PDB file of C-alpha atoms and ligand atoms in Angstrom:
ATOM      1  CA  UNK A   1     122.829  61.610  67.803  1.00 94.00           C
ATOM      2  CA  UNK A   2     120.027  59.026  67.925  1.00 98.00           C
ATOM      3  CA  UNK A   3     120.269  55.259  69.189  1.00 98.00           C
ATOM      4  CA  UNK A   4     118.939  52.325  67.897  1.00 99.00           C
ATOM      5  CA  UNK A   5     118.596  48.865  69.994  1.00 99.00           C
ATOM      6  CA  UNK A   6     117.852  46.063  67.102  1.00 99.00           C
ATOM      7  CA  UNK A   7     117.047  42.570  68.935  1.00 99.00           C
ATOM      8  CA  UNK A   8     117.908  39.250  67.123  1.00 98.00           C
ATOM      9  CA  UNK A   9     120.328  41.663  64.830  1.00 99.00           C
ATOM     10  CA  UNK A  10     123.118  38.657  64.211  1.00 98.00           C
ATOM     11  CA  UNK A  11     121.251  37.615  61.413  1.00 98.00           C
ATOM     12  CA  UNK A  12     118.556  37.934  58.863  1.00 98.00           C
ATOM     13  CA  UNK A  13     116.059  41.138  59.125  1.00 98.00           C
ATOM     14  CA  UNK A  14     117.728  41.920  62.287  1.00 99.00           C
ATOM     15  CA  UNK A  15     120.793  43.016  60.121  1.00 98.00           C
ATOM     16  CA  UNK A  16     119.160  44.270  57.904  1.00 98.00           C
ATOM     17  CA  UNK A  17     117.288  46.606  60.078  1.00 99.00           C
ATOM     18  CA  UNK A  18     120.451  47.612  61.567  1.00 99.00           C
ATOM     19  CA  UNK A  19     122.384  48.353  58.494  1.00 98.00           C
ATOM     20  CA  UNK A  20     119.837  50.435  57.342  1.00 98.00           C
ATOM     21  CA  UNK A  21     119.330  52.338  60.898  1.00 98.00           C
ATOM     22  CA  UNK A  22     122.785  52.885  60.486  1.00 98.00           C
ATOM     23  CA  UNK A  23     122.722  54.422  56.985  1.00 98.00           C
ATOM     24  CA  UNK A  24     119.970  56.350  58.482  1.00 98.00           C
ATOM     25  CA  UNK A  25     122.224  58.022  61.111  1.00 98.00           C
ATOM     26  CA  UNK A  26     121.522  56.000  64.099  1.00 98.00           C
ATOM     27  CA  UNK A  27     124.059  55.013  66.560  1.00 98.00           C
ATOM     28  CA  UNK A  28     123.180  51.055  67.054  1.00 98.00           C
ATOM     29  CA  UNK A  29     123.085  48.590  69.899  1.00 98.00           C
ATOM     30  CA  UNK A  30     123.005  45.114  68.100  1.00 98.00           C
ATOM     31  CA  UNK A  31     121.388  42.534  70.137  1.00 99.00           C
ATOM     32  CA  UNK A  32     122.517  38.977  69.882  1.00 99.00           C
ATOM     33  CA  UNK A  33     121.958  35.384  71.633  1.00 98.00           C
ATOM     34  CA  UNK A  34     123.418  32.786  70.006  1.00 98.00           C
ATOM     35  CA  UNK A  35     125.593  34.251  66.569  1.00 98.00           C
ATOM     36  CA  UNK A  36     128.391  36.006  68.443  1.00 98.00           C
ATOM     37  CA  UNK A  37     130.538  36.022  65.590  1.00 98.00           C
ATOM     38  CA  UNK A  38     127.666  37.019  63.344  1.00 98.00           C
ATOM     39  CA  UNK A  39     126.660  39.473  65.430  1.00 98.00           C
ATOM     40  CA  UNK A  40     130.778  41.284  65.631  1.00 98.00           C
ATOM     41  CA  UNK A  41     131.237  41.000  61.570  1.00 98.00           C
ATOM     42  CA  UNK A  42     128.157  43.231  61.258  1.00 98.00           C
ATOM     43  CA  UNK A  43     129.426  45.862  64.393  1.00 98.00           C
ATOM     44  CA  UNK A  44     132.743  45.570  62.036  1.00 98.00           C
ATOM     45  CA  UNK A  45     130.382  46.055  58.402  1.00 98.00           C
ATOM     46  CA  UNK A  46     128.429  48.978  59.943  1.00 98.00           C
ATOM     47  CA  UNK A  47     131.557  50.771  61.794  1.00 98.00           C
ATOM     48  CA  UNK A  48     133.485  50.788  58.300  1.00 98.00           C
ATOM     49  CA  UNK A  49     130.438  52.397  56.616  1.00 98.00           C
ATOM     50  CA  UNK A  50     129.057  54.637  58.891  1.00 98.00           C
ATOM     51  CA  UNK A  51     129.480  57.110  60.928  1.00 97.00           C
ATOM     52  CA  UNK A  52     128.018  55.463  64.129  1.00 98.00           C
ATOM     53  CA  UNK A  53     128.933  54.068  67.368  1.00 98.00           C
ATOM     54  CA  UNK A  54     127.994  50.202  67.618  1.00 98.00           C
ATOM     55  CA  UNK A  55     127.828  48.306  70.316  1.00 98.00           C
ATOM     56  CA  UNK A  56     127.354  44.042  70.607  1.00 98.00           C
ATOM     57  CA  UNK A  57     125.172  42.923  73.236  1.00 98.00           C
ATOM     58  CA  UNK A  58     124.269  39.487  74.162  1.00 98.00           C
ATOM     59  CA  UNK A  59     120.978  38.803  75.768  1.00 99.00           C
ATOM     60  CA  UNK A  60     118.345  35.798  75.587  1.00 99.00           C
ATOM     61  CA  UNK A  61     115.593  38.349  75.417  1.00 99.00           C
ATOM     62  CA  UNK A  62     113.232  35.882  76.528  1.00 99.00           C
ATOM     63  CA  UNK A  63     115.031  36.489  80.229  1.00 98.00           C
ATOM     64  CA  UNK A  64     114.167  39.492  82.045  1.00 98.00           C
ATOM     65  CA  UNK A  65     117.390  39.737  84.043  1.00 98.00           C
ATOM     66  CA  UNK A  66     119.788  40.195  80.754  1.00 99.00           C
ATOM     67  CA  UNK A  67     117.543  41.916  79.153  1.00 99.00           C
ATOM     68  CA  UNK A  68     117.881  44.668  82.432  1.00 98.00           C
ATOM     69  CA  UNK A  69     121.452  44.358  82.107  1.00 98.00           C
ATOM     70  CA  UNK A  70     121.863  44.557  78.759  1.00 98.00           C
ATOM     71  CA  UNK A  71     119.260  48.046  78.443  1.00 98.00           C
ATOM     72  CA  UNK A  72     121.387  49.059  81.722  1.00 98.00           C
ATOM     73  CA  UNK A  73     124.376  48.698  79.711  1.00 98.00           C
ATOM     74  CA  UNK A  74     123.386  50.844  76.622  1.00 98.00           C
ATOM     75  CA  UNK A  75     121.889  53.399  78.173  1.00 98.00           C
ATOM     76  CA  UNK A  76     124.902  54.183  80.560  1.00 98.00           C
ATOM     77  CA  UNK A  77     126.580  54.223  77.165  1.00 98.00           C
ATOM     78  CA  UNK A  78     124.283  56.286  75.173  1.00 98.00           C
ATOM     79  CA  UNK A  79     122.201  58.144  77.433  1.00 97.00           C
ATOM     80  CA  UNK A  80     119.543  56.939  75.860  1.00 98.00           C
ATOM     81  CA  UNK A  81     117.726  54.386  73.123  1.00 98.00           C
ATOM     82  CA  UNK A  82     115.481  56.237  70.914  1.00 98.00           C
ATOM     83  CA  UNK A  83     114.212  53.296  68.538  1.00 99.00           C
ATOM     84  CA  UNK A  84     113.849  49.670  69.428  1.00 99.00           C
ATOM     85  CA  UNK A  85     112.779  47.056  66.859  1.00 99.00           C
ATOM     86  CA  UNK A  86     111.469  43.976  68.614  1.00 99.00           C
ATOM     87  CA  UNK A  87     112.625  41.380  66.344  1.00 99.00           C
ATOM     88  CA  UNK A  88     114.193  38.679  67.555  1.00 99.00           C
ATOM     89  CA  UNK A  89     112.208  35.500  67.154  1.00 98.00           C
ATOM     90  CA  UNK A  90     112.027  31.961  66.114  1.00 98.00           C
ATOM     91  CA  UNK A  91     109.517  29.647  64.824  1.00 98.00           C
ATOM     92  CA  UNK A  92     108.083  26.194  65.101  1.00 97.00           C
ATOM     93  CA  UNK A  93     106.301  23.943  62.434  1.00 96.00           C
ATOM     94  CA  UNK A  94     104.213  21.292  63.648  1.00 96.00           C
ATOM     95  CA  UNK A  95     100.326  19.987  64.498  1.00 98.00           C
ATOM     96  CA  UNK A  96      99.112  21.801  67.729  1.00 98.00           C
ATOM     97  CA  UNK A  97      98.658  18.556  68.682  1.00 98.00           C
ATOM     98  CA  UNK A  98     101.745  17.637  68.678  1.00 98.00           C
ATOM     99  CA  UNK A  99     102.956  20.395  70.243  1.00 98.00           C
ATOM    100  CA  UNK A 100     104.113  20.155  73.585  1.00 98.00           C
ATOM    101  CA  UNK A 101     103.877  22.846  76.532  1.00 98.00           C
ATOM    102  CA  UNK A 102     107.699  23.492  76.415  1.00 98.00           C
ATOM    103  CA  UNK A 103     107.360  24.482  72.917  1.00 98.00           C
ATOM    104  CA  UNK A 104     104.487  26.295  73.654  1.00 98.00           C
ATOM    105  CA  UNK A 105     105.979  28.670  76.346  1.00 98.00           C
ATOM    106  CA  UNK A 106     109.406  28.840  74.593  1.00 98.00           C
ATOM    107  CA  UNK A 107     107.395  30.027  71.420  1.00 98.00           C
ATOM    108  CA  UNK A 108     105.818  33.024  73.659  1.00 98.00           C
ATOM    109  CA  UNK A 109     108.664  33.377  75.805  1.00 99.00           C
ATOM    110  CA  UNK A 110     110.965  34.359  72.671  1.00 99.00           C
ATOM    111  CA  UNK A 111     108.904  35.973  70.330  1.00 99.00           C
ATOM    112  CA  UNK A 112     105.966  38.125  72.906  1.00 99.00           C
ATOM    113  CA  UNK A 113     107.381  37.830  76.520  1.00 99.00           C
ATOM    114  CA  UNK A 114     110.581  39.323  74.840  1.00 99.00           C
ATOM    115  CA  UNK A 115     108.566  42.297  73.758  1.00 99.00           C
ATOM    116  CA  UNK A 116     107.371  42.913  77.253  1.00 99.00           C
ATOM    117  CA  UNK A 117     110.892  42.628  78.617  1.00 99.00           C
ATOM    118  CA  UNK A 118     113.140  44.585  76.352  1.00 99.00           C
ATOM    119  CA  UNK A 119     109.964  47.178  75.747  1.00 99.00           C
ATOM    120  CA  UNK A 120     109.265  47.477  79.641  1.00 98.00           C
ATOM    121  CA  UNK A 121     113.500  47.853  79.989  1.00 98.00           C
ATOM    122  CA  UNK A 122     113.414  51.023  77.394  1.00 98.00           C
ATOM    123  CA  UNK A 123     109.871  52.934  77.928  1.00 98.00           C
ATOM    124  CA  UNK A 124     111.298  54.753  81.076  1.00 98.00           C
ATOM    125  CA  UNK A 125     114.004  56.625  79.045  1.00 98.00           C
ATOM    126  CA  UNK A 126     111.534  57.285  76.401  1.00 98.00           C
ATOM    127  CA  UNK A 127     109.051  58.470  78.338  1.00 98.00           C
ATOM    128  CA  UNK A 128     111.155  60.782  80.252  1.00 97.00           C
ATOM    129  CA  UNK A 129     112.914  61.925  76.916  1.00 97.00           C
ATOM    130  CA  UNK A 130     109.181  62.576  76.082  1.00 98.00           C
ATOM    131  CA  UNK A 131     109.744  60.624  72.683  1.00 98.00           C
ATOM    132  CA  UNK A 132     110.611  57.835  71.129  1.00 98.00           C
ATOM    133  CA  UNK A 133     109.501  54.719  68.566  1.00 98.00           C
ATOM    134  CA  UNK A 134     108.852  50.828  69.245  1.00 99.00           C
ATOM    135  CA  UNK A 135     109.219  48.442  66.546  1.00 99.00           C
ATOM    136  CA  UNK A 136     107.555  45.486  66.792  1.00 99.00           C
ATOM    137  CA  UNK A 137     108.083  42.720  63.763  1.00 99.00           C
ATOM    138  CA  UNK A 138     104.811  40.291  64.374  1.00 99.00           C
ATOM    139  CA  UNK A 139     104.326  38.168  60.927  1.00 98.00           C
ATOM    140  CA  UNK A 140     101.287  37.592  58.610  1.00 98.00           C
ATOM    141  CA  UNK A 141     100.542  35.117  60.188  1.00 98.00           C
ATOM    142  CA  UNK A 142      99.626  37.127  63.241  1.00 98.00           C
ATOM    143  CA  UNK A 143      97.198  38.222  61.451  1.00 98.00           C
ATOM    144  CA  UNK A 144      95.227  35.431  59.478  1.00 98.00           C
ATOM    145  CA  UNK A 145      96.754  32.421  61.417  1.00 98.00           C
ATOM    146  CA  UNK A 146      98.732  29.845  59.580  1.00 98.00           C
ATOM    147  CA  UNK A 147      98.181  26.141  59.972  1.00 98.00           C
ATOM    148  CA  UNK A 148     100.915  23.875  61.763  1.00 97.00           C
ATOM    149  CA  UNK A 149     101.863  26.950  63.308  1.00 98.00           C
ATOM    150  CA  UNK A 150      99.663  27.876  65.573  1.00 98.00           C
ATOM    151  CA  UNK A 151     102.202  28.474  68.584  1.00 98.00           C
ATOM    152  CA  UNK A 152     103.997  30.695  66.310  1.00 98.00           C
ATOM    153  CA  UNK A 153     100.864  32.455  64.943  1.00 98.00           C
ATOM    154  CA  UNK A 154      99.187  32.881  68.584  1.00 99.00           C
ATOM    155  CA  UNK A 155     102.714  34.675  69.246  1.00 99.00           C
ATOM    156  CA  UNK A 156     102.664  36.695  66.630  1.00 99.00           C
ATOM    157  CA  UNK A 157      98.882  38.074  67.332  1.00 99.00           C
ATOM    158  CA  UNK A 158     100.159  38.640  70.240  1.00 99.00           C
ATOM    159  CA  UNK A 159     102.396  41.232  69.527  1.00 99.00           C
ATOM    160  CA  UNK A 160      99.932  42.883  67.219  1.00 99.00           C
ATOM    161  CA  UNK A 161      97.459  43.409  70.436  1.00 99.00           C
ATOM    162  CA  UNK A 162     100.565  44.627  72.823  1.00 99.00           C
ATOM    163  CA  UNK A 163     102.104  46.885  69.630  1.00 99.00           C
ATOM    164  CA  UNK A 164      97.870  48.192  69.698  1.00 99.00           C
ATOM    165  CA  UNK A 165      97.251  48.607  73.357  1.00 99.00           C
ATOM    166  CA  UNK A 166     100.612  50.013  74.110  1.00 99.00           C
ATOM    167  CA  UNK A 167     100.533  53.140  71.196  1.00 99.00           C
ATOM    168  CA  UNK A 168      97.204  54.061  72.803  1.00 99.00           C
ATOM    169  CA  UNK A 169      98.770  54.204  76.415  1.00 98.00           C
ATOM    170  CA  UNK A 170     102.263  55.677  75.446  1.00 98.00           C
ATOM    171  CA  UNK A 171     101.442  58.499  72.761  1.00 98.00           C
ATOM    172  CA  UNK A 172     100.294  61.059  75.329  1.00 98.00           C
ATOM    173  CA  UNK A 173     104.510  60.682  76.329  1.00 98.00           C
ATOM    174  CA  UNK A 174     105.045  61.166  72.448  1.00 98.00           C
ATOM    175  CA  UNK A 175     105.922  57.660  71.716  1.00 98.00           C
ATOM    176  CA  UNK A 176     104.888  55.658  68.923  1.00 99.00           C
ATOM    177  CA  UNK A 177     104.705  51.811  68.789  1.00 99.00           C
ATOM    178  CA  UNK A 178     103.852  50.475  65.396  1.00 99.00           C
ATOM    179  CA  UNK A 179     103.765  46.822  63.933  1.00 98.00           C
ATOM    180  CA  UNK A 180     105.790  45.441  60.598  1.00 99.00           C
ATOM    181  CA  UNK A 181     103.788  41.688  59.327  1.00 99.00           C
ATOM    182  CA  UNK A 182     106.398  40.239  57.304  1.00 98.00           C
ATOM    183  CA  UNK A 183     105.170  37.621  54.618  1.00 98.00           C
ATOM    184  CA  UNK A 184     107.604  35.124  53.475  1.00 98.00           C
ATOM    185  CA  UNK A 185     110.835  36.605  53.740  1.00 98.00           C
ATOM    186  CA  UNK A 186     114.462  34.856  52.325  1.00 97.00           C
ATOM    187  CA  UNK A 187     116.313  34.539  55.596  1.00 97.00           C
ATOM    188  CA  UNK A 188     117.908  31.192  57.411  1.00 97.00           C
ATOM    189  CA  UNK A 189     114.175  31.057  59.037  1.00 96.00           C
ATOM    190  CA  UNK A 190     113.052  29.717  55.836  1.00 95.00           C
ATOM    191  CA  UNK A 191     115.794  26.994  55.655  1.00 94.00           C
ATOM    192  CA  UNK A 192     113.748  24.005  57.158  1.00 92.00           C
ATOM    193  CA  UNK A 193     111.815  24.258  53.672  1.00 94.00           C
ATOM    194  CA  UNK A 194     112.931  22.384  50.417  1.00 95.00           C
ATOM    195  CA  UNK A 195     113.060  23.953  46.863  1.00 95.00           C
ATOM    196  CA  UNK A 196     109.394  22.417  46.066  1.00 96.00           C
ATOM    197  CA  UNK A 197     107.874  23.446  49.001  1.00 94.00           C
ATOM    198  CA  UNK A 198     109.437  26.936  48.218  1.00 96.00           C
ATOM    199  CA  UNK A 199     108.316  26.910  44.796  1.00 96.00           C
ATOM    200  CA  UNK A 200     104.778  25.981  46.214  1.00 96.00           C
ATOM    201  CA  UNK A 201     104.691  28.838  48.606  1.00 96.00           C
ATOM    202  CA  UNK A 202     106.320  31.091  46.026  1.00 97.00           C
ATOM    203  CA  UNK A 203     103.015  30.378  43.641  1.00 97.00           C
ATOM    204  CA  UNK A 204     100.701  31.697  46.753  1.00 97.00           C
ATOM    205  CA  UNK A 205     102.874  35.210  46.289  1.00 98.00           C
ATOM    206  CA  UNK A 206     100.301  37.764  44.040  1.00 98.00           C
ATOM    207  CA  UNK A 207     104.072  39.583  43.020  1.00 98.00           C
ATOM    208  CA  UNK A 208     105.726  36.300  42.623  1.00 97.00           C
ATOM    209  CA  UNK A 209     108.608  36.681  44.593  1.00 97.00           C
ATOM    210  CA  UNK A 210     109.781  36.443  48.043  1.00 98.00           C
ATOM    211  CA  UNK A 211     110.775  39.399  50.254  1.00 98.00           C
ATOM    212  CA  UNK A 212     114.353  39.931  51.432  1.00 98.00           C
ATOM    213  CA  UNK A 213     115.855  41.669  55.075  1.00 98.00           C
ATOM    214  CA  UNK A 214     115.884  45.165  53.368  1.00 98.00           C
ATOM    215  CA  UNK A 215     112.109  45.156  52.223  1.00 98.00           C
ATOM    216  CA  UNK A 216     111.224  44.473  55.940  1.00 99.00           C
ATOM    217  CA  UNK A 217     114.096  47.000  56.754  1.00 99.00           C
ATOM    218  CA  UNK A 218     112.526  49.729  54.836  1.00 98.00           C
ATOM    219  CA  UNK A 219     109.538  49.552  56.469  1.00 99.00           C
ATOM    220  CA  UNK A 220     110.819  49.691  59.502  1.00 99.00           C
ATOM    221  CA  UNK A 221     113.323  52.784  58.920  1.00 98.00           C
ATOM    222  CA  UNK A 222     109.985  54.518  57.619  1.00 98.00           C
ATOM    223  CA  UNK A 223     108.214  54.128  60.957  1.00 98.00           C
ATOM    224  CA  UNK A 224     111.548  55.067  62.645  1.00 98.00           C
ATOM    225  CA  UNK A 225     111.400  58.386  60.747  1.00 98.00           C
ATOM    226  CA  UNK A 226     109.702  61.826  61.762  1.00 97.00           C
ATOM    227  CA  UNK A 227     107.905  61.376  58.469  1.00 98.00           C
ATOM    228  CA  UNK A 228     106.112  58.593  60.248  1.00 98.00           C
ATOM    229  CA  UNK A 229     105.177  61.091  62.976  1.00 98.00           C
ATOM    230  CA  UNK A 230     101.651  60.465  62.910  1.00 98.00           C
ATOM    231  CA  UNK A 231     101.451  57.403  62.692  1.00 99.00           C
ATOM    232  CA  UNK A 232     100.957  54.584  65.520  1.00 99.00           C
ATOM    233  CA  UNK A 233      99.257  51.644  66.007  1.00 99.00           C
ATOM    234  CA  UNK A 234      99.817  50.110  63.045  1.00 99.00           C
ATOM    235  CA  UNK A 235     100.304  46.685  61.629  1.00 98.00           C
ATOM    236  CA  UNK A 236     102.404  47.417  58.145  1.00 98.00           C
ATOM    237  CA  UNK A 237     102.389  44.757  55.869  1.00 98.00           C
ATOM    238  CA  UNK A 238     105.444  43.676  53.431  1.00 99.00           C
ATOM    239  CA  UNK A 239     104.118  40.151  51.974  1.00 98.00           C
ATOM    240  CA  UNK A 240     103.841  41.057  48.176  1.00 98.00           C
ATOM    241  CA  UNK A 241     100.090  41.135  48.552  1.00 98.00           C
ATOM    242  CA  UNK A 242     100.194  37.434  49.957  1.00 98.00           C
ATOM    243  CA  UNK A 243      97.786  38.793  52.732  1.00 98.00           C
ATOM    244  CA  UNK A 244      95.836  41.823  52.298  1.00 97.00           C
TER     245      UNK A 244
HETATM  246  P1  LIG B 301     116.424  34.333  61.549  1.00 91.79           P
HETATM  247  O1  LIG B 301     117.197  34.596  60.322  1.00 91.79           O
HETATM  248  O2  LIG B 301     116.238  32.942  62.042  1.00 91.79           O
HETATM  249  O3  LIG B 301     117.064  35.245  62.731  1.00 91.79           O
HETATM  250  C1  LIG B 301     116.501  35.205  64.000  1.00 91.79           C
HETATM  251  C2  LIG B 301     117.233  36.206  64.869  1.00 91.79           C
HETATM  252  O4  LIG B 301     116.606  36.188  66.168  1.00 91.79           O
HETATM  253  C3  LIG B 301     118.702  35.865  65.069  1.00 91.79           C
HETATM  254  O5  LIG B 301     119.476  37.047  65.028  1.00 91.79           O
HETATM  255  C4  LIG B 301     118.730  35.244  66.472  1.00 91.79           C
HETATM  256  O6  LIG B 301     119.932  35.522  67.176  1.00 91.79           O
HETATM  257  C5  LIG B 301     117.605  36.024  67.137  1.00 91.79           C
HETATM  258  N1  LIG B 301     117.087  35.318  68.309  1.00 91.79           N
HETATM  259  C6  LIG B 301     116.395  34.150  68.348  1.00 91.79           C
HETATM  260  N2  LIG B 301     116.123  33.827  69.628  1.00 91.79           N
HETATM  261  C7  LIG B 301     116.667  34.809  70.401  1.00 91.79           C
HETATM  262  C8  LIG B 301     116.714  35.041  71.793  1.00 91.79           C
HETATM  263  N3  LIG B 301     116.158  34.191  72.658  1.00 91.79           N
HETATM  264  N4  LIG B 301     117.330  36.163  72.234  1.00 91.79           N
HETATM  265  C9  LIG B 301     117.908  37.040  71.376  1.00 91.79           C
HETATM  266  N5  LIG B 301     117.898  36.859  70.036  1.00 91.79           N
HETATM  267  C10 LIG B 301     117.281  35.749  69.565  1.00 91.79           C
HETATM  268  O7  LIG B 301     114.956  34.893  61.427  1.00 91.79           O
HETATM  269  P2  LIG B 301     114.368  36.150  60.602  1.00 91.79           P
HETATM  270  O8  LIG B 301     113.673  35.596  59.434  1.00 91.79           O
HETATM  271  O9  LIG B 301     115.381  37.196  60.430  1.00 91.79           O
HETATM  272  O10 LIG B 301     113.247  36.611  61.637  1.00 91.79           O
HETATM  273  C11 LIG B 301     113.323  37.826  62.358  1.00 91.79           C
HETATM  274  C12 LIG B 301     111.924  38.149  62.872  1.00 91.79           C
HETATM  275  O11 LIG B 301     111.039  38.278  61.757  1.00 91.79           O
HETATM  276  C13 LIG B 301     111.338  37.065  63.767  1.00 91.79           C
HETATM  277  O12 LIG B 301     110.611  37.658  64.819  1.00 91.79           O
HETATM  278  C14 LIG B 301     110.396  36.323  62.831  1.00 91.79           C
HETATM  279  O13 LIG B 301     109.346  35.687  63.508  1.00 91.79           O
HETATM  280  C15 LIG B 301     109.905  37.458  61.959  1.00 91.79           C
HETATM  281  N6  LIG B 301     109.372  37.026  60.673  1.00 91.79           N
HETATM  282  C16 LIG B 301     110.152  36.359  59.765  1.00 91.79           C
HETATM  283  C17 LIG B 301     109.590  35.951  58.548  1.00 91.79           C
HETATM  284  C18 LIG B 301     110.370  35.221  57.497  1.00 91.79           C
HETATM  285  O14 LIG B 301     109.761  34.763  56.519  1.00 91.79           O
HETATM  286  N7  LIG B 301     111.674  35.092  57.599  1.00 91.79           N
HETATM  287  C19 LIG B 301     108.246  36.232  58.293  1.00 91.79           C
HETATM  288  C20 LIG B 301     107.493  36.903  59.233  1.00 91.79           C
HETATM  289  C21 LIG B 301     108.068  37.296  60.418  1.00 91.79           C
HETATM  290  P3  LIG B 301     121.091  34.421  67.473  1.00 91.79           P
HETATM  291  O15 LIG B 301     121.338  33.676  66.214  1.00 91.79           O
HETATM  292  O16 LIG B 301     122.236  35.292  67.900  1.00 91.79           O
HETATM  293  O17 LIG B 301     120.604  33.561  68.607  1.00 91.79           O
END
């Protein structure tokens, strides 16, 4: 049976991606820094409904050291992770210039260092399993660059030019590494915005809605799938057409 490690699963498209790994047959480690109790309900939601193994691990992914453990852990578990989905991530709102350099390297150390240090924890198994898939989720806004979030958005591009780089130098060891850009999507991330702001941004939306977890999640099962086989290096969209 297959194994999925979800980081940043406690909440928003983290669960989501998890439920529907589950539903697609995966055994799931759920990843978790802050949300404990978050992060148990949905081991407790996905062992009810599936027939999976789950296990809760905590880990700051932006620190190298848990990370180890916490990949240590799970694979002496498992025996091994065949699908990680880089997700966990946070953001920051303000003027670059007011942005200082602790925001700055807390921005890259939790949304693209993490990718190095979960990713660099995992390859080995893959590549000696001789397969495997990396999902990274970057944002829009890795892509065109939003204002007042530059931090965010130079993190964001960054994971777009690892999730590139990477699928060249892994796919000769039959792994894939592929990118999902979220647009706006309904999840507590969204909560520092008021109902007029939302209706604002809503307006920007060509299909006039915003996305949820499972539209993000349903990308990401797809590029989990053999019938995503040949793909890899991609950056796959799910903004409603906000960015295209
Ligand atoms: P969210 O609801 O705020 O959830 C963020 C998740 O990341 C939580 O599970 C949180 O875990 C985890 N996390 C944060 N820092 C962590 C750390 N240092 N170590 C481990 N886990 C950590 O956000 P979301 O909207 O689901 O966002 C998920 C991803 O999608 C992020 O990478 C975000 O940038 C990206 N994205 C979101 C949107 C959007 O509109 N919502 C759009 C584009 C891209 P704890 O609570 O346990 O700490």
């Amino acid at each position: 049976m297959k194994t999925a490690l979800v980081t940043g699963a406690s909440r928003g498209i983290g669960t989501a991606c998890a439920i529907a790994l589950a539903k697609s047959g995966y055994n799931i480690i759920l990843n978790y820094n802050k949300s404990e109790e978050k992060a148990k309900n949905l081991a407790k939601i996905i062992a009810d409904n599936y027939a999976v193994d789950v296990m809760v691990s905590k880990a700051d992914v932006s620190d190298k050291a848990e990370v180890d453990d916490m990949v240590k852990e799970a694979l002496s578990h498992f025996g091994h992770i065949d699908v990680l989905v880089n997700n966990a991530g946070v953001s920051l709102s303000k003027l670059f210039t007011d942005t200082t350099e602790k925001e700055w390297s807390d921005i890259i150390a939790i949304n693209l260092t993490s990718v190095y240090n979960v990713t660099h924890a995992v390859l080995p198994s893959m590549i000696s399993s001789h397969s495997g898939s990396v999902i990274n989720i970057s944002s829009m806004w890795g892509q065109v660059g939003a204002s007042c979030e530059v931090a965010y958005s130079a993190s964001k591009a960054g994971v777009i030019g690892l999730t590139k780089a990477l699928a060249k130098e892994v796919a000769p060891s039959n792994i894939r590494v592929n990118c999902v850009a979220p647009g706006v999507i309904m999840t507590d991330m969204m909560s520092e915005y008021s109902d007029d702001d939302l209706e604002l941004i809503k307006e920007e939306i060509p299909m006039c809605e915003f996305g949820t977890g499972k539209n993000v999640a349903d990308a990401v099962a797809f590029l989990a799938s053999v019938k995503a086989h040949y793909i890899t290096g991609q950056v796959i969209s799910v903004n409603g057409g906000m960015v295209v």
